[in-house]
Amino acid sequence: MPRCRFTFTALFSAFLLVTGCERSAPDPPSRSHVPLATNGPALTAALRSRDPETRVAASQLIAVNSIAADPSELIRGLDDSNPKVRRHCAVALGRLRTTTAVRPLFPLLQDNNWFVRAETAAALGRIGDPRAAGWLLQLLDDSDPYVRLCAGSALRDVTTESHRVMLLRAFARAKPLAQPNIAIALAKLGEPVALESLISATQTNDVTFRRRVTEALGDYAAPAVINSLTLLLADTNATVREEEAARALERATNKSATSQ
């Protein structure tokens, strides 16, 4: 049985890597036979139900439809015993960009459920609070690839100039799994030390990650970057070559022209 569970998790992680952090696989229909109203007050009340299936259904409706439920109840839901409730509440708080949820979300980055960790990272990225950077850095060595993907995307979203020294130090001592994600965040700051790592990462077989690296390269004007992006115009993946590479090359070329 444990072997079957591992196989499912691995396959599901691979699926999510293809779809990206902005998409989450829907949960199966709730077993609750009581239909829930789709308004904020009613769903907020349902979050306090003793029935776990009702709480799951309510939190999912709020998250999927970005319904303006009471933020304090969503934050309370982060401590729910059911991981689906924790996950949906994290998603909802991220989509509602609830800044008061930033600190309560941090502990969920160490949740024993990989999906909760991933969606919490994505939520922090959507909120965009710079305080999350250090926490997200710790998640770049996570054992689950989808968690690393979401943490890396979120790290770039929250990165500001104030993080330059911290990111450079982390980059210098990072393990191979984490370093390219830190490089993507450093690209936002135009940091030259990240260039070699980014160019090397364009050779990855992971299409989703290749798209992110390609986009990040557009932040530079170096000739080596323009050469790499030109090669990516012939990438085997249509999205990489026709969208990410083309846009990034245009940005890099404009930066190069401006700097001359």
PDB file of C-alpha atoms in Angstrom:
ATOM      1  CA  MET A   1       0.000   0.000   0.000  1.00  0.00           C
ATOM      2  CA  PRO A   2       2.721   2.622   0.808  1.00  0.00           C
ATOM      3  CA  ARG A   3       4.305   1.906  -2.579  1.00  0.00           C
ATOM      4  CA  CYS A   4       1.004   2.627  -4.380  1.00  0.00           C
ATOM      5  CA  ARG A   5       0.571   5.855  -2.482  1.00  0.00           C
ATOM      6  CA  PHE A   6       4.056   6.972  -3.458  1.00  0.00           C
ATOM      7  CA  THR A   7       3.369   6.222  -7.115  1.00  0.00           C
ATOM      8  CA  PHE A   8       0.165   8.262  -7.093  1.00  0.00           C
ATOM      9  CA  THR A   9       1.903  11.198  -5.450  1.00  0.00           C
ATOM     10  CA  ALA A  10       4.726  11.127  -7.969  1.00  0.00           C
ATOM     11  CA  LEU A  11       2.355  11.007 -10.934  1.00  0.00           C
ATOM     12  CA  PHE A  12       0.172  13.764  -9.481  1.00  0.00           C
ATOM     13  CA  SER A  13       3.232  15.938  -8.855  1.00  0.00           C
ATOM     14  CA  ALA A  14       4.256  15.491 -12.481  1.00  0.00           C
ATOM     15  CA  PHE A  15       0.784  16.540 -13.648  1.00  0.00           C
ATOM     16  CA  LEU A  16       0.881  19.677 -11.533  1.00  0.00           C
ATOM     17  CA  LEU A  17       4.314  20.588 -12.809  1.00  0.00           C
ATOM     18  CA  VAL A  18       2.867  20.647 -16.304  1.00  0.00           C
ATOM     19  CA  THR A  19      -0.142  22.753 -15.352  1.00  0.00           C
ATOM     20  CA  GLY A  20       1.777  25.162 -13.110  1.00  0.00           C
ATOM     21  CA  CYS A  21       1.179  26.778  -9.729  1.00  0.00           C
ATOM     22  CA  GLU A  22      -1.789  28.817 -10.860  1.00  0.00           C
ATOM     23  CA  ARG A  23      -3.853  25.678 -11.366  1.00  0.00           C
ATOM     24  CA  SER A  24      -4.792  23.176  -8.699  1.00  0.00           C
ATOM     25  CA  ALA A  25      -6.445  19.860  -9.358  1.00  0.00           C
ATOM     26  CA  PRO A  26     -10.020  19.960  -8.054  1.00  0.00           C
ATOM     27  CA  ASP A  27     -10.996  17.857  -5.089  1.00  0.00           C
ATOM     28  CA  PRO A  28     -13.599  15.121  -5.577  1.00  0.00           C
ATOM     29  CA  PRO A  29     -17.155  16.239  -4.847  1.00  0.00           C
ATOM     30  CA  SER A  30     -17.855  16.599  -1.150  1.00  0.00           C
ATOM     31  CA  ARG A  31     -19.772  13.805   0.557  1.00  0.00           C
ATOM     32  CA  SER A  32     -21.918  16.404   2.283  1.00  0.00           C
ATOM     33  CA  HIS A  33     -25.524  16.190   1.085  1.00  0.00           C
ATOM     34  CA  VAL A  34     -26.385  19.679   2.320  1.00  0.00           C
ATOM     35  CA  PRO A  35     -26.007  22.252  -0.468  1.00  0.00           C
ATOM     36  CA  LEU A  36     -24.186  25.384   0.643  1.00  0.00           C
ATOM     37  CA  ALA A  37     -25.161  28.928  -0.248  1.00  0.00           C
ATOM     38  CA  THR A  38     -22.535  30.712  -2.296  1.00  0.00           C
ATOM     39  CA  ASN A  39     -22.330  33.962  -0.372  1.00  0.00           C
ATOM     40  CA  GLY A  40     -19.644  35.130   2.034  1.00  0.00           C
ATOM     41  CA  PRO A  41     -21.609  35.118   5.318  1.00  0.00           C
ATOM     42  CA  ALA A  42     -23.119  31.665   4.757  1.00  0.00           C
ATOM     43  CA  LEU A  43     -19.807  30.105   3.763  1.00  0.00           C
ATOM     44  CA  THR A  44     -18.041  31.818   6.655  1.00  0.00           C
ATOM     45  CA  ALA A  45     -20.539  30.208   9.009  1.00  0.00           C
ATOM     46  CA  ALA A  46     -20.019  26.834   7.298  1.00  0.00           C
ATOM     47  CA  LEU A  47     -16.301  27.056   8.047  1.00  0.00           C
ATOM     48  CA  ARG A  48     -17.223  26.732  11.727  1.00  0.00           C
ATOM     49  CA  SER A  49     -19.195  23.508  11.168  1.00  0.00           C
ATOM     50  CA  ARG A  50     -18.303  20.429  13.199  1.00  0.00           C
ATOM     51  CA  ASP A  51     -18.688  18.351  10.027  1.00  0.00           C
ATOM     52  CA  PRO A  52     -15.303  18.209   8.252  1.00  0.00           C
ATOM     53  CA  GLU A  53     -16.916  17.638   4.847  1.00  0.00           C
ATOM     54  CA  THR A  54     -18.950  20.813   5.250  1.00  0.00           C
ATOM     55  CA  ARG A  55     -15.801  22.749   6.112  1.00  0.00           C
ATOM     56  CA  VAL A  56     -14.023  21.276   3.085  1.00  0.00           C
ATOM     57  CA  ALA A  57     -16.900  22.194   0.765  1.00  0.00           C
ATOM     58  CA  ALA A  58     -17.176  25.719   2.168  1.00  0.00           C
ATOM     59  CA  SER A  59     -13.454  26.429   1.980  1.00  0.00           C
ATOM     60  CA  GLN A  60     -13.281  25.062  -1.558  1.00  0.00           C
ATOM     61  CA  LEU A  61     -16.154  27.256  -2.754  1.00  0.00           C
ATOM     62  CA  ILE A  62     -14.507  30.303  -1.215  1.00  0.00           C
ATOM     63  CA  ALA A  63     -11.131  29.507  -2.772  1.00  0.00           C
ATOM     64  CA  VAL A  64     -12.321  28.577  -6.264  1.00  0.00           C
ATOM     65  CA  ASN A  65     -14.684  31.542  -6.587  1.00  0.00           C
ATOM     66  CA  SER A  66     -12.610  34.095  -4.607  1.00  0.00           C
ATOM     67  CA  ILE A  67     -15.633  34.770  -2.396  1.00  0.00           C
ATOM     68  CA  ALA A  68     -15.075  37.519   0.169  1.00  0.00           C
ATOM     69  CA  ALA A  69     -15.449  35.473   3.330  1.00  0.00           C
ATOM     70  CA  ASP A  70     -14.401  36.749   6.746  1.00  0.00           C
ATOM     71  CA  PRO A  71     -10.549  36.756   6.667  1.00  0.00           C
ATOM     72  CA  SER A  72     -10.346  35.926  10.371  1.00  0.00           C
ATOM     73  CA  GLU A  73     -12.287  32.694   9.767  1.00  0.00           C
ATOM     74  CA  LEU A  74     -10.068  31.791   6.824  1.00  0.00           C
ATOM     75  CA  ILE A  75      -7.008  32.376   8.998  1.00  0.00           C
ATOM     76  CA  ARG A  76      -8.607  30.209  11.671  1.00  0.00           C
ATOM     77  CA  GLY A  77      -9.060  27.532   9.015  1.00  0.00           C
ATOM     78  CA  LEU A  78      -5.287  27.347   8.543  1.00  0.00           C
ATOM     79  CA  ASP A  79      -5.208  25.354  11.795  1.00  0.00           C
ATOM     80  CA  ASP A  80      -7.965  22.952  10.735  1.00  0.00           C
ATOM     81  CA  SER A  81      -7.302  19.247  11.296  1.00  0.00           C
ATOM     82  CA  ASN A  82      -8.281  18.513   7.680  1.00  0.00           C
ATOM     83  CA  PRO A  83      -5.477  19.288   5.174  1.00  0.00           C
ATOM     84  CA  LYS A  84      -8.000  20.121   2.451  1.00  0.00           C
ATOM     85  CA  VAL A  85      -9.458  22.889   4.612  1.00  0.00           C
ATOM     86  CA  ARG A  86      -5.980  24.216   5.397  1.00  0.00           C
ATOM     87  CA  ARG A  87      -5.098  24.182   1.711  1.00  0.00           C
ATOM     88  CA  HIS A  88      -8.285  25.849   0.494  1.00  0.00           C
ATOM     89  CA  CYS A  89      -8.072  28.533   3.182  1.00  0.00           C
ATOM     90  CA  ALA A  90      -4.487  29.273   2.138  1.00  0.00           C
ATOM     91  CA  VAL A  91      -5.550  29.526  -1.516  1.00  0.00           C
ATOM     92  CA  ALA A  92      -8.461  31.816  -0.616  1.00  0.00           C
ATOM     93  CA  LEU A  93      -6.285  34.124   1.478  1.00  0.00           C
ATOM     94  CA  GLY A  94      -3.795  34.348  -1.379  1.00  0.00           C
ATOM     95  CA  ARG A  95      -6.408  35.121  -4.009  1.00  0.00           C
ATOM     96  CA  LEU A  96      -7.996  37.709  -1.736  1.00  0.00           C
ATOM     97  CA  ARG A  97      -4.479  39.107  -1.081  1.00  0.00           C
ATOM     98  CA  THR A  98      -5.085  39.196   2.659  1.00  0.00           C
ATOM     99  CA  THR A  99      -1.972  40.848   4.084  1.00  0.00           C
ATOM    100  CA  THR A 100      -2.926  39.991   7.677  1.00  0.00           C
ATOM    101  CA  ALA A 101      -2.597  36.312   6.749  1.00  0.00           C
ATOM    102  CA  VAL A 102       1.120  36.472   5.951  1.00  0.00           C
ATOM    103  CA  ARG A 103       2.439  35.494   9.380  1.00  0.00           C
ATOM    104  CA  PRO A 104      -0.261  32.844  10.007  1.00  0.00           C
ATOM    105  CA  LEU A 105       0.629  31.281   6.648  1.00  0.00           C
ATOM    106  CA  PHE A 106       4.313  30.813   7.479  1.00  0.00           C
ATOM    107  CA  PRO A 107       3.871  27.679   9.667  1.00  0.00           C
ATOM    108  CA  LEU A 108       2.023  25.923   6.823  1.00  0.00           C
ATOM    109  CA  LEU A 109       5.205  26.013   4.756  1.00  0.00           C
ATOM    110  CA  GLN A 110       6.314  23.182   7.050  1.00  0.00           C
ATOM    111  CA  ASP A 111       2.999  21.300   6.920  1.00  0.00           C
ATOM    112  CA  ASN A 112       3.280  17.510   6.619  1.00  0.00           C
ATOM    113  CA  ASN A 113       0.993  17.633   3.562  1.00  0.00           C
ATOM    114  CA  TRP A 114       2.928  18.521   0.404  1.00  0.00           C
ATOM    115  CA  PHE A 115      -0.112  20.063  -1.298  1.00  0.00           C
ATOM    116  CA  VAL A 116      -0.660  22.393   1.666  1.00  0.00           C
ATOM    117  CA  ARG A 117       2.987  23.489   1.507  1.00  0.00           C
ATOM    118  CA  ALA A 118       2.745  24.164  -2.226  1.00  0.00           C
ATOM    119  CA  GLU A 119      -0.476  26.161  -2.106  1.00  0.00           C
ATOM    120  CA  THR A 120       0.758  28.137   0.896  1.00  0.00           C
ATOM    121  CA  ALA A 121       3.862  29.148  -1.032  1.00  0.00           C
ATOM    122  CA  ALA A 122       1.724  30.159  -4.013  1.00  0.00           C
ATOM    123  CA  ALA A 123      -0.564  32.172  -1.717  1.00  0.00           C
ATOM    124  CA  LEU A 124       2.370  34.081  -0.260  1.00  0.00           C
ATOM    125  CA  GLY A 125       3.521  34.874  -3.781  1.00  0.00           C
ATOM    126  CA  ARG A 126       0.117  36.280  -4.674  1.00  0.00           C
ATOM    127  CA  ILE A 127       0.038  38.427  -1.544  1.00  0.00           C
ATOM    128  CA  GLY A 128       3.530  39.626  -2.413  1.00  0.00           C
ATOM    129  CA  ASP A 129       4.760  40.486   1.073  1.00  0.00           C
ATOM    130  CA  PRO A 130       8.599  40.770   1.095  1.00  0.00           C
ATOM    131  CA  ARG A 131       8.733  39.188   4.561  1.00  0.00           C
ATOM    132  CA  ALA A 132       8.032  35.813   2.974  1.00  0.00           C
ATOM    133  CA  ALA A 133      11.333  35.631   1.067  1.00  0.00           C
ATOM    134  CA  GLY A 134      13.383  33.974   3.803  1.00  0.00           C
ATOM    135  CA  TRP A 135      10.689  31.380   4.466  1.00  0.00           C
ATOM    136  CA  LEU A 136      10.323  30.558   0.779  1.00  0.00           C
ATOM    137  CA  LEU A 137      14.075  30.098   0.427  1.00  0.00           C
ATOM    138  CA  GLN A 138      13.881  27.247   2.933  1.00  0.00           C
ATOM    139  CA  LEU A 139      11.305  25.494   0.762  1.00  0.00           C
ATOM    140  CA  LEU A 140      13.514  25.329  -2.335  1.00  0.00           C
ATOM    141  CA  ASP A 141      15.072  22.079  -1.063  1.00  0.00           C
ATOM    142  CA  ASP A 142      11.680  20.434  -0.511  1.00  0.00           C
ATOM    143  CA  SER A 143      11.409  16.783  -1.509  1.00  0.00           C
ATOM    144  CA  ASP A 144       8.362  17.476  -3.702  1.00  0.00           C
ATOM    145  CA  PRO A 145       8.925  19.061  -7.152  1.00  0.00           C
ATOM    146  CA  TYR A 146       5.588  20.893  -7.164  1.00  0.00           C
ATOM    147  CA  VAL A 147       6.403  22.478  -3.811  1.00  0.00           C
ATOM    148  CA  ARG A 148       9.759  23.656  -5.177  1.00  0.00           C
ATOM    149  CA  LEU A 149       8.055  25.030  -8.279  1.00  0.00           C
ATOM    150  CA  CYS A 150       5.537  27.059  -6.283  1.00  0.00           C
ATOM    151  CA  ALA A 151       8.149  28.249  -3.790  1.00  0.00           C
ATOM    152  CA  GLY A 152      10.463  29.386  -6.586  1.00  0.00           C
ATOM    153  CA  SER A 153       7.692  31.265  -8.388  1.00  0.00           C
ATOM    154  CA  ALA A 154       6.592  32.911  -5.154  1.00  0.00           C
ATOM    155  CA  LEU A 155      10.158  33.867  -4.243  1.00  0.00           C
ATOM    156  CA  ARG A 156      10.527  35.844  -7.467  1.00  0.00           C
ATOM    157  CA  ASP A 157       7.176  37.532  -6.842  1.00  0.00           C
ATOM    158  CA  VAL A 158       8.151  38.778  -3.367  1.00  0.00           C
ATOM    159  CA  THR A 159      11.783  39.658  -4.137  1.00  0.00           C
ATOM    160  CA  THR A 160      12.814  43.287  -3.719  1.00  0.00           C
ATOM    161  CA  GLU A 161      16.142  45.104  -3.745  1.00  0.00           C
ATOM    162  CA  SER A 162      16.319  44.622   0.014  1.00  0.00           C
ATOM    163  CA  HIS A 163      16.793  40.880  -0.569  1.00  0.00           C
ATOM    164  CA  ARG A 164      19.867  41.149  -2.806  1.00  0.00           C
ATOM    165  CA  VAL A 165      22.486  40.322  -0.144  1.00  0.00           C
ATOM    166  CA  MET A 166      20.402  37.505   1.346  1.00  0.00           C
ATOM    167  CA  LEU A 167      19.788  35.948  -2.076  1.00  0.00           C
ATOM    168  CA  LEU A 168      23.449  36.206  -3.098  1.00  0.00           C
ATOM    169  CA  ARG A 169      24.504  34.421   0.078  1.00  0.00           C
ATOM    170  CA  ALA A 170      21.840  31.764  -0.414  1.00  0.00           C
ATOM    171  CA  PHE A 171      22.837  31.336  -4.058  1.00  0.00           C
ATOM    172  CA  ALA A 172      26.489  30.799  -3.140  1.00  0.00           C
ATOM    173  CA  ARG A 173      25.731  27.931  -0.759  1.00  0.00           C
ATOM    174  CA  ALA A 174      22.619  26.497  -2.456  1.00  0.00           C
ATOM    175  CA  LYS A 175      22.243  22.862  -3.445  1.00  0.00           C
ATOM    176  CA  PRO A 176      21.699  22.048  -7.158  1.00  0.00           C
ATOM    177  CA  LEU A 177      17.901  21.800  -6.751  1.00  0.00           C
ATOM    178  CA  ALA A 178      17.614  25.237  -5.178  1.00  0.00           C
ATOM    179  CA  GLN A 179      20.190  27.290  -7.061  1.00  0.00           C
ATOM    180  CA  PRO A 180      18.274  27.832 -10.349  1.00  0.00           C
ATOM    181  CA  ASN A 181      15.209  29.088  -8.455  1.00  0.00           C
ATOM    182  CA  ILE A 182      17.361  31.560  -6.536  1.00  0.00           C
ATOM    183  CA  ALA A 183      18.909  32.602  -9.858  1.00  0.00           C
ATOM    184  CA  ILE A 184      15.442  33.383 -11.205  1.00  0.00           C
ATOM    185  CA  ALA A 185      14.786  35.641  -8.215  1.00  0.00           C
ATOM    186  CA  LEU A 186      18.188  37.322  -8.665  1.00  0.00           C
ATOM    187  CA  ALA A 187      17.366  37.923 -12.335  1.00  0.00           C
ATOM    188  CA  LYS A 188      14.574  40.215 -11.185  1.00  0.00           C
ATOM    189  CA  LEU A 189      17.332  42.362  -9.656  1.00  0.00           C
ATOM    190  CA  GLY A 190      19.500  42.087 -12.778  1.00  0.00           C
ATOM    191  CA  GLU A 191      22.212  40.331 -10.773  1.00  0.00           C
ATOM    192  CA  PRO A 192      25.024  39.144 -13.145  1.00  0.00           C
ATOM    193  CA  VAL A 193      26.125  36.272 -10.888  1.00  0.00           C
ATOM    194  CA  ALA A 194      22.926  34.396 -11.739  1.00  0.00           C
ATOM    195  CA  LEU A 195      23.470  34.421 -15.510  1.00  0.00           C
ATOM    196  CA  GLU A 196      25.507  31.241 -15.903  1.00  0.00           C
ATOM    197  CA  SER A 197      23.067  29.226 -13.814  1.00  0.00           C
ATOM    198  CA  LEU A 198      20.092  30.526 -15.820  1.00  0.00           C
ATOM    199  CA  ILE A 199      21.673  29.812 -19.181  1.00  0.00           C
ATOM    200  CA  SER A 200      22.542  26.275 -18.058  1.00  0.00           C
ATOM    201  CA  ALA A 201      18.986  25.750 -16.820  1.00  0.00           C
ATOM    202  CA  THR A 202      17.593  26.381 -20.321  1.00  0.00           C
ATOM    203  CA  GLN A 203      18.731  22.819 -21.087  1.00  0.00           C
ATOM    204  CA  THR A 204      16.377  21.244 -18.550  1.00  0.00           C
ATOM    205  CA  ASN A 205      13.771  18.752 -19.782  1.00  0.00           C
ATOM    206  CA  ASP A 206      11.204  20.287 -17.431  1.00  0.00           C
ATOM    207  CA  VAL A 207       9.132  22.483 -19.763  1.00  0.00           C
ATOM    208  CA  THR A 208       7.492  24.477 -16.973  1.00  0.00           C
ATOM    209  CA  PHE A 209      10.852  25.336 -15.442  1.00  0.00           C
ATOM    210  CA  ARG A 210      12.343  26.088 -18.867  1.00  0.00           C
ATOM    211  CA  ARG A 211       9.583  28.629 -19.418  1.00  0.00           C
ATOM    212  CA  ARG A 212      10.373  30.332 -16.108  1.00  0.00           C
ATOM    213  CA  VAL A 213      14.094  30.448 -16.843  1.00  0.00           C
ATOM    214  CA  THR A 214      13.464  31.819 -20.333  1.00  0.00           C
ATOM    215  CA  GLU A 215      11.271  34.582 -18.945  1.00  0.00           C
ATOM    216  CA  ALA A 216      13.926  35.473 -16.348  1.00  0.00           C
ATOM    217  CA  LEU A 217      16.636  35.800 -19.006  1.00  0.00           C
ATOM    218  CA  GLY A 218      14.718  38.701 -20.493  1.00  0.00           C
ATOM    219  CA  ASP A 219      15.855  40.779 -17.518  1.00  0.00           C
ATOM    220  CA  TYR A 220      19.402  40.912 -18.915  1.00  0.00           C
ATOM    221  CA  ALA A 221      21.052  42.667 -21.852  1.00  0.00           C
ATOM    222  CA  ALA A 222      24.231  40.561 -22.072  1.00  0.00           C
ATOM    223  CA  PRO A 223      25.201  39.167 -25.510  1.00  0.00           C
ATOM    224  CA  ALA A 224      25.300  35.627 -24.086  1.00  0.00           C
ATOM    225  CA  VAL A 225      21.667  36.015 -23.014  1.00  0.00           C
ATOM    226  CA  ILE A 226      20.565  37.229 -26.423  1.00  0.00           C
ATOM    227  CA  ASN A 227      22.363  34.268 -28.021  1.00  0.00           C
ATOM    228  CA  SER A 228      20.654  31.793 -25.652  1.00  0.00           C
ATOM    229  CA  LEU A 229      17.229  33.318 -26.249  1.00  0.00           C
ATOM    230  CA  THR A 230      17.781  33.215 -30.004  1.00  0.00           C
ATOM    231  CA  LEU A 231      18.474  29.476 -29.727  1.00  0.00           C
ATOM    232  CA  LEU A 232      15.312  29.063 -27.652  1.00  0.00           C
ATOM    233  CA  LEU A 233      13.280  30.398 -30.582  1.00  0.00           C
ATOM    234  CA  ALA A 234      13.759  26.883 -31.979  1.00  0.00           C
ATOM    235  CA  ASP A 235      12.734  25.125 -28.744  1.00  0.00           C
ATOM    236  CA  THR A 236      10.735  21.915 -29.113  1.00  0.00           C
ATOM    237  CA  ASN A 237       7.947  23.372 -26.950  1.00  0.00           C
ATOM    238  CA  ALA A 238       5.680  25.836 -28.753  1.00  0.00           C
ATOM    239  CA  THR A 239       4.984  27.921 -25.660  1.00  0.00           C
ATOM    240  CA  VAL A 240       8.681  28.296 -24.873  1.00  0.00           C
ATOM    241  CA  ARG A 241       9.671  29.331 -28.404  1.00  0.00           C
ATOM    242  CA  GLU A 242       6.607  31.331 -29.492  1.00  0.00           C
ATOM    243  CA  GLU A 243       5.747  33.105 -26.249  1.00  0.00           C
ATOM    244  CA  GLU A 244       8.422  33.109 -23.557  1.00  0.00           C
ATOM    245  CA  ALA A 245      11.521  33.186 -25.786  1.00  0.00           C
ATOM    246  CA  ALA A 246      10.085  35.747 -28.193  1.00  0.00           C
ATOM    247  CA  ARG A 247       8.990  38.095 -25.411  1.00  0.00           C
ATOM    248  CA  ALA A 248      12.185  37.669 -23.426  1.00  0.00           C
ATOM    249  CA  LEU A 249      14.337  38.285 -26.500  1.00  0.00           C
ATOM    250  CA  GLU A 250      12.444  41.496 -27.238  1.00  0.00           C
ATOM    251  CA  ARG A 251      12.972  42.704 -23.657  1.00  0.00           C
ATOM    252  CA  ALA A 252      16.647  41.780 -23.651  1.00  0.00           C
ATOM    253  CA  THR A 253      17.210  43.437 -27.031  1.00  0.00           C
ATOM    254  CA  ASN A 254      15.504  46.636 -25.863  1.00  0.00           C
ATOM    255  CA  LYS A 255      17.614  46.657 -22.689  1.00  0.00           C
ATOM    256  CA  SER A 256      20.746  46.211 -24.774  1.00  0.00           C
ATOM    257  CA  ALA A 257      19.804  49.097 -27.066  1.00  0.00           C
ATOM    258  CA  THR A 258      19.001  51.338 -24.094  1.00  0.00           C
ATOM    259  CA  SER A 259      22.284  50.594 -22.350  1.00  0.00           C
ATOM    260  CA  GLN A 260      24.374  51.560 -25.386  1.00  0.00           C
TER     261      GLN A 260
END
